[in-house]
mmCIF file of C-alpha atoms in Angstrom:
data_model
loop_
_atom_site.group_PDB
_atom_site.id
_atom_site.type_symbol
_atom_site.label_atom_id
_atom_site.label_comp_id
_atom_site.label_asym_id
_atom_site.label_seq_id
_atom_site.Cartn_x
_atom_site.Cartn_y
_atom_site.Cartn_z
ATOM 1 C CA UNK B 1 138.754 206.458 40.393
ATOM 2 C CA UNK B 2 140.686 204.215 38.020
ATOM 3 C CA UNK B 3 138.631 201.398 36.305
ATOM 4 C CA UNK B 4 141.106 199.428 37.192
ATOM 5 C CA UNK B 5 141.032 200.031 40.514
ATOM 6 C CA UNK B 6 136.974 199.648 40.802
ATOM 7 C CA UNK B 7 137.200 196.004 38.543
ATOM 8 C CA UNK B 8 139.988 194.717 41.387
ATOM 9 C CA UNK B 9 137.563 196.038 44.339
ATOM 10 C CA UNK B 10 134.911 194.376 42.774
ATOM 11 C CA UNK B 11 136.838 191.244 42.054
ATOM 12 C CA UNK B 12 138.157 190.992 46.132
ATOM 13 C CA UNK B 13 134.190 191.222 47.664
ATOM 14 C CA UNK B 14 133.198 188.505 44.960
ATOM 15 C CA UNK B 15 136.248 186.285 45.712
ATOM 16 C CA UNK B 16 135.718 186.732 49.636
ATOM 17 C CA UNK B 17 132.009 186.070 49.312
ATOM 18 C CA UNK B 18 132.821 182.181 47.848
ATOM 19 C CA UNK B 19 134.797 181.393 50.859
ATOM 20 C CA UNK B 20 132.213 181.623 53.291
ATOM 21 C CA UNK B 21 130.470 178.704 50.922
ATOM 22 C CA UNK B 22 133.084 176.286 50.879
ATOM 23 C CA UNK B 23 132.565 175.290 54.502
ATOM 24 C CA UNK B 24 128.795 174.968 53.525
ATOM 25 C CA UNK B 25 129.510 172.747 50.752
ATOM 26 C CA UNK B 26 131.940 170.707 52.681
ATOM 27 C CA UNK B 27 129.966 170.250 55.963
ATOM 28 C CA UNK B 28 126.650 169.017 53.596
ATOM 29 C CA UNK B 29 129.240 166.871 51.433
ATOM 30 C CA UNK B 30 130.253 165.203 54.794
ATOM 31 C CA UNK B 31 126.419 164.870 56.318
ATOM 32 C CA UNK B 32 125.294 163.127 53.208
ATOM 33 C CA UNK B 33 128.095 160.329 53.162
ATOM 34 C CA UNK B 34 127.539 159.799 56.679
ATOM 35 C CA UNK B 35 123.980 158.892 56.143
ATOM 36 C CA UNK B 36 124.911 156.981 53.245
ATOM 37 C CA UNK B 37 127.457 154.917 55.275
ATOM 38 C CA UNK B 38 124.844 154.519 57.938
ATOM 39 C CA UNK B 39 122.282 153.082 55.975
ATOM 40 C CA UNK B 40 124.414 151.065 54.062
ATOM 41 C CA UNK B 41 125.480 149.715 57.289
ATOM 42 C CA UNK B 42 121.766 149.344 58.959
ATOM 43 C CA UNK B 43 121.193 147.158 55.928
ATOM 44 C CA UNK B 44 124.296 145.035 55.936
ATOM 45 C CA UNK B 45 123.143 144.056 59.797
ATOM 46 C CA UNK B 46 119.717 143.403 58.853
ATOM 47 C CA UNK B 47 120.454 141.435 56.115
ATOM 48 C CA UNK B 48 123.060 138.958 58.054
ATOM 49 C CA UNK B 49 120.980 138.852 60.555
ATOM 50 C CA UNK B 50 118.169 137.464 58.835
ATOM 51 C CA UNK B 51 120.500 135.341 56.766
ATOM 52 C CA UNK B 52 121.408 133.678 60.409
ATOM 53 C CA UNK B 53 117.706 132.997 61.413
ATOM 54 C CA UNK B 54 117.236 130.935 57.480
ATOM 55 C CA UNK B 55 120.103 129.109 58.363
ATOM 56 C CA UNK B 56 118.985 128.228 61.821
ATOM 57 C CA UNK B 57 115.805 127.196 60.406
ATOM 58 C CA UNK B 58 117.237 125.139 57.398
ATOM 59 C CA UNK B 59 119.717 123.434 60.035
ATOM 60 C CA UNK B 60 116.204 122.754 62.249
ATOM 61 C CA UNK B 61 114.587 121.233 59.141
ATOM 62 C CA UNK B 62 117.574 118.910 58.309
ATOM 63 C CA UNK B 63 117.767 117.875 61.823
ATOM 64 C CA UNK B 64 113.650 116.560 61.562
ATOM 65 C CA UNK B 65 114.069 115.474 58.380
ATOM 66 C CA UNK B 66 116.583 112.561 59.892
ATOM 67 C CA UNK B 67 114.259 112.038 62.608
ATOM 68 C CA UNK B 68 111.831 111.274 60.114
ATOM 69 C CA UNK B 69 113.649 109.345 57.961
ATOM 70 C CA UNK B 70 114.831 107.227 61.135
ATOM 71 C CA UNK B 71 111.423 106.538 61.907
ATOM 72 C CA UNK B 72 110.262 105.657 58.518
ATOM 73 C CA UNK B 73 112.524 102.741 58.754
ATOM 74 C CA UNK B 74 112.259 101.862 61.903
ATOM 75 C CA UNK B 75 108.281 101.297 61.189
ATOM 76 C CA UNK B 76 109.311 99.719 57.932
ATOM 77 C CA UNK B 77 111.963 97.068 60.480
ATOM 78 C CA UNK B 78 111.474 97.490 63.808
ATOM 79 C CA UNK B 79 114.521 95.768 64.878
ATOM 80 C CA UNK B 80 116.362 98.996 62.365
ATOM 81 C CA UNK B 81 119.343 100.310 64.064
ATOM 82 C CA UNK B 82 122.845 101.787 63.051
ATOM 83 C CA UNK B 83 126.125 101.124 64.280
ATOM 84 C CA UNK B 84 127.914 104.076 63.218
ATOM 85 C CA UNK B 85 126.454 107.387 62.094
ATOM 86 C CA UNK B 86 124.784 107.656 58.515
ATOM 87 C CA UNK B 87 124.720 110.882 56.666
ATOM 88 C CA UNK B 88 122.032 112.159 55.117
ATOM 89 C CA UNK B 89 122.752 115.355 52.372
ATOM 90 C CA UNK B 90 120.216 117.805 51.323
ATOM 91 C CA UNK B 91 121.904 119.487 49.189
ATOM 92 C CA UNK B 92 123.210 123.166 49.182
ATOM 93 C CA UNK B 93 125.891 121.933 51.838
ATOM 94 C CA UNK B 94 123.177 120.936 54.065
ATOM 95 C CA UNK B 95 123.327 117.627 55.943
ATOM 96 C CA UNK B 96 122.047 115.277 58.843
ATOM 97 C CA UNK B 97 124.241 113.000 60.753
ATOM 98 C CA UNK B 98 121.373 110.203 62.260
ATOM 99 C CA UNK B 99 122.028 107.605 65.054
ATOM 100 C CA UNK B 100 119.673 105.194 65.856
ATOM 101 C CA UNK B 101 120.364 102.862 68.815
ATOM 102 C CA UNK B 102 117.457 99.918 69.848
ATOM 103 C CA UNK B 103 117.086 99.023 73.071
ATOM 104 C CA UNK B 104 117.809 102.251 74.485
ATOM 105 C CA UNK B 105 116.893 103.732 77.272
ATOM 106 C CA UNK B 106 115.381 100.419 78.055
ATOM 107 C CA UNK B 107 113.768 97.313 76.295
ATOM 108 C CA UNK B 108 111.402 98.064 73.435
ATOM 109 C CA UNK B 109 112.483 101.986 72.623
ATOM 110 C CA UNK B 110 115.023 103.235 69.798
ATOM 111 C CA UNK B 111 116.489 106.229 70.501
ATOM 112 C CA UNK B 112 116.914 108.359 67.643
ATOM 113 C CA UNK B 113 119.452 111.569 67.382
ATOM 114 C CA UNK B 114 119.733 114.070 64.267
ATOM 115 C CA UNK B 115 121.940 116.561 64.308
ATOM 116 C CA UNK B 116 121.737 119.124 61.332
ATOM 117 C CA UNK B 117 124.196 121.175 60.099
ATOM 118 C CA UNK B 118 125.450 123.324 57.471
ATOM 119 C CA UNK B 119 129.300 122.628 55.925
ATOM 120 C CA UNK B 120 130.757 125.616 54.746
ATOM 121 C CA UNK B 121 134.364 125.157 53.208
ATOM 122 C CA UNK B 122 134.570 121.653 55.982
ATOM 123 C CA UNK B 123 133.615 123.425 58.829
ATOM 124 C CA UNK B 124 130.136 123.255 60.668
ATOM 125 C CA UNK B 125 128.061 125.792 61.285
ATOM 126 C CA UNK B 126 124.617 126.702 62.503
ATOM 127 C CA UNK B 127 124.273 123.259 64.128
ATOM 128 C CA UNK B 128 121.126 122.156 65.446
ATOM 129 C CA UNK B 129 120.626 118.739 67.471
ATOM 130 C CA UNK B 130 117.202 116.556 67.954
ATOM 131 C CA UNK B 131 116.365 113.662 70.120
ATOM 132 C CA UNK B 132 113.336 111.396 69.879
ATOM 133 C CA UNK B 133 112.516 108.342 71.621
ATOM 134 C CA UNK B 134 110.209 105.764 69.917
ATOM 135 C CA UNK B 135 108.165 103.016 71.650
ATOM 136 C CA UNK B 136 108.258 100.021 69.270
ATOM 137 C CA UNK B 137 106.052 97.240 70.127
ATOM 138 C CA UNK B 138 107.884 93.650 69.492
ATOM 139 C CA UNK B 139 104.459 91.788 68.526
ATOM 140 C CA UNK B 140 102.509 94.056 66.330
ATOM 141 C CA UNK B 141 105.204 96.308 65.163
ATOM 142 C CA UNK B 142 103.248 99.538 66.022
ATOM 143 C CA UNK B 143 105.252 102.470 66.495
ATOM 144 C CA UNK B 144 104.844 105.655 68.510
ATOM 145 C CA UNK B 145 106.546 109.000 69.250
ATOM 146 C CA UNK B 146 107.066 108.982 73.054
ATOM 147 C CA UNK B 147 109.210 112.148 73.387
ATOM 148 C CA UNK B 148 110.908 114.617 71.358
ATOM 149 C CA UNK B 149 113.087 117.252 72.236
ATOM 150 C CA UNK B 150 115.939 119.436 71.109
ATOM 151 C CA UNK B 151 118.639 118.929 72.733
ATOM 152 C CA UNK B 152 122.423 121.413 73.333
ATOM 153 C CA UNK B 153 125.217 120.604 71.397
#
């Protein structure tokens, strides 16, 4: 035979032989970014998920924080009450709003509510609300914690 006509034999089984390995190479190719996409998803929802539970927490801590706050000046005056509500900011767009009414539910008590919240572009999220009720004696000034209780929005 030809050499010519052996070289172009030769050149057909090598050229046919590469095409069964392109579907190989393809089908791998497409396995590993789908693994990739999947684990870059599994840690997107782990990590916003988490982020969601520190906020909750943060809004929680506000929220006691104004309770406390509340309390520290109703010990301080224990006729202390507000007519509107007073803001308190922790920084990091983390606030408080506090009420404190006297008198309420009945004679002697303040009633003290703290919601705390977290003000992203204006808008409130991740609210949490607390309620506590003090028992403030008239004569000696004593105060104590006679419930406390978180309470829906």
């Amino acid at each position: 035979m030809c050499p010519q006509i052996m070289s172009h034999r030769q050149d057909k089984k090598f050229s046919q032989a590469g095409i069964a390995a392109l579907p190989v190479i393809i089908l791998s190719s497409f396995i590993v970014v789908e693994l990739v996409v999947a684990g870059v998803l599994v840690a997107y929802l782990l990590n916003s998920s988490s982020l969601g539970v520190r906020r909750a927490n943060e809004t929680l801590s506000a929220a006691q924080a104004g309770i406390l706050d509340a309390t520290m000046k109703i010990t301080r005056n224990k006729n202390f009450f507000t007519s509107s509500t007073s803001t308190l900011s922790f920084g990091n767009n983390l606030y408080a709003e506090v009420v404190v009414r006297k008198d309420y539910p009945i004679a002697g008590k303040h009633e003290i509510k703290s919601i705390g919240y977290i003000s992203i572009g204006g808008i409130r999220r991740f609210s949490k609300k607390l309620r506590a009720i003090l028992n403030v004696n008239s004569l000696t000034g004593k105060t104590e914690l006679e419930s406390f209780e978180e309470i829906s929005i």
